[in-house]
Amino acid sequence: MEQRSLYDRLGGQSAIVAVIDGFVGRCAADDRINAKFARTDVPRLKSMLVDQVASATGGPATYTGRSMRETHDGMAVTAGEFDALVEDLVATLNAFNVPAAEQQELIGILGPLRSDIVEVET
């Protein structure tokens, strides 16, 4: 029997939209990183994140945004800020009762983007 995609195991489009909405809200409230989002078009950010996660997890969406390196170039994102973002993602996934195996798989997909995002190792 073929295993369902991570996209399906996460609950599909509506679940990913809900998680991204919660995640962006959590980041906005996080004083460790919210300054990085001060001039961000939040609805566009949410839409891009939904497409990126849906595409990366085997869903039908196609991510059409810029590369993570291009998007974050010149933002001087620190390792600490990236770690805070990951902590916020995990806290959001926990709040939505996403099982540990799916969380690990998602982090395993998104984690390698770190080298394209972090410009300052601190």
GROMACS .gro file of C-alpha atoms in nm:
model
  122
    1MET     CA    1   0.000   0.000   0.000
    2GLU     CA    2   0.135   0.339  -0.101
    3GLN     CA    3   0.193   0.582   0.185
    4ARG     CA    4  -0.008   0.902   0.172
    5SER     CA    5   0.186   1.221   0.103
    6LEU     CA    6   0.290   1.444   0.390
    7TYR     CA    7   0.048   1.700   0.244
    8ASP     CA    8  -0.241   1.457   0.295
    9ARG     CA    9  -0.118   1.345   0.637
   10LEU     CA   10  -0.104   1.709   0.748
   11GLY     CA   11  -0.470   1.746   0.652
   12GLY     CA   12  -0.446   1.899   0.307
   13GLN     CA   13  -0.493   2.257   0.197
   14SER     CA   14  -0.730   2.376   0.470
   15ALA     CA   15  -0.506   2.244   0.748
   16ILE     CA   16  -0.195   2.398   0.594
   17VAL     CA   17  -0.372   2.734   0.558
   18ALA     CA   18  -0.475   2.719   0.926
   19VAL     CA   19  -0.125   2.624   1.043
   20ILE     CA   20   0.039   2.899   0.834
   21ASP     CA   21  -0.209   3.154   0.967
   22GLY     CA   22  -0.125   3.050   1.323
   23PHE     CA   23   0.247   3.041   1.250
   24VAL     CA   24   0.255   3.391   1.101
   25GLY     CA   25   0.055   3.521   1.397
   26ARG     CA   26   0.297   3.356   1.638
   27CYS     CA   27   0.596   3.508   1.454
   28ALA     CA   28   0.432   3.852   1.462
   29ALA     CA   29   0.400   3.824   1.840
   30ASP     CA   30   0.759   3.701   1.886
   31ASP     CA   31   0.982   3.994   1.981
   32ARG     CA   32   1.288   3.789   1.884
   33ILE     CA   33   1.194   3.803   1.517
   34ASN     CA   34   0.892   4.025   1.451
   35ALA     CA   35   1.105   4.323   1.344
   36LYS     CA   36   1.211   4.119   1.038
   37PHE     CA   37   0.847   4.121   0.926
   38ALA     CA   38   0.774   4.490   0.992
   39ARG     CA   39   0.747   4.583   0.623
   40THR     CA   40   0.610   4.251   0.503
   41ASP     CA   41   0.294   4.217   0.295
   42VAL     CA   42   0.140   3.967   0.538
   43PRO     CA   43  -0.140   3.832   0.312
   44ARG     CA   44   0.116   3.771   0.035
   45LEU     CA   45   0.356   3.609   0.284
   46LYS     CA   46   0.084   3.372   0.402
   47SER     CA   47  -0.010   3.283   0.045
   48MET     CA   48   0.354   3.218  -0.051
   49LEU     CA   49   0.414   3.006   0.261
   50VAL     CA   50   0.100   2.801   0.198
   51ASP     CA   51   0.210   2.734  -0.161
   52GLN     CA   52   0.565   2.656  -0.053
   53VAL     CA   53   0.461   2.411   0.219
   54ALA     CA   54   0.189   2.251   0.008
   55SER     CA   55   0.428   2.204  -0.285
   56ALA     CA   56   0.715   2.077  -0.067
   57THR     CA   57   0.491   1.820   0.104
   58GLY     CA   58   0.348   1.666  -0.213
   59GLY     CA   59   0.037   1.877  -0.256
   60PRO     CA   60  -0.104   2.015  -0.579
   61ALA     CA   61   0.025   2.372  -0.529
   62THR     CA   62   0.319   2.517  -0.717
   63TYR     CA   63   0.545   2.760  -0.536
   64THR     CA   64   0.607   3.054  -0.770
   65GLY     CA   65   0.786   3.287  -0.529
   66ARG     CA   66   1.149   3.384  -0.527
   67SER     CA   67   1.416   3.150  -0.394
   68MET     CA   68   1.480   3.166  -0.021
   69ARG     CA   69   1.830   3.302  -0.087
   70GLU     CA   70   1.692   3.583  -0.305
   71THR     CA   71   1.405   3.658  -0.066
   72HIS     CA   72   1.629   3.691   0.241
   73ASP     CA   73   1.936   3.848   0.075
   74GLY     CA   74   2.054   4.149   0.272
   75MET     CA   75   1.816   4.090   0.565
   76ALA     CA   76   2.106   3.981   0.789
   77VAL     CA   77   1.900   3.698   0.935
   78THR     CA   78   2.091   3.549   1.227
   79ALA     CA   79   2.113   3.186   1.327
   80GLY     CA   80   1.932   3.280   1.648
   81GLU     CA   81   1.646   3.436   1.453
   82PHE     CA   82   1.619   3.129   1.232
   83ASP     CA   83   1.613   2.907   1.540
   84ALA     CA   84   1.339   3.127   1.692
   85LEU     CA   85   1.137   3.087   1.371
   86VAL     CA   86   1.173   2.709   1.387
   87GLU     CA   87   1.067   2.716   1.754
   88ASP     CA   88   0.758   2.915   1.653
   89LEU     CA   89   0.682   2.664   1.378
   90VAL     CA   90   0.712   2.370   1.618
   91ALA     CA   91   0.494   2.547   1.877
   92THR     CA   92   0.233   2.610   1.608
   93LEU     CA   93   0.243   2.249   1.489
   94ASN     CA   94   0.202   2.136   1.851
   95ALA     CA   95  -0.094   2.371   1.895
   96PHE     CA   96  -0.258   2.203   1.594
   97ASN     CA   97  -0.177   1.856   1.732
   98VAL     CA   98   0.040   1.762   1.435
   99PRO     CA   99   0.200   1.424   1.520
  100ALA     CA  100   0.573   1.416   1.592
  101ALA     CA  101   0.655   1.205   1.285
  102GLU     CA  102   0.491   1.455   1.050
  103GLN     CA  103   0.657   1.745   1.233
  104GLN     CA  104   0.998   1.582   1.190
  105GLU     CA  105   0.933   1.514   0.823
  106LEU     CA  106   0.825   1.874   0.762
  107ILE     CA  107   1.126   2.016   0.949
  108GLY     CA  108   1.345   1.777   0.748
  109ILE     CA  109   1.207   1.927   0.427
  110LEU     CA  110   1.229   2.291   0.537
  111GLY     CA  111   1.546   2.271   0.748
  112PRO     CA  112   1.789   2.262   0.455
  113LEU     CA  113   1.664   2.609   0.355
  114ARG     CA  114   1.856   2.742   0.657
  115SER     CA  115   2.174   2.791   0.452
  116ASP     CA  116   1.981   3.008   0.205
  117ILE     CA  117   1.822   3.222   0.479
  118VAL     CA  118   2.082   3.270   0.753
  119GLU     CA  119   2.347   3.532   0.674
  120VAL     CA  120   2.489   3.583   1.025
  121GLU     CA  121   2.600   3.285   1.235
  122THR     CA  122   2.554   3.395   1.597
   0.00000   0.00000   0.00000
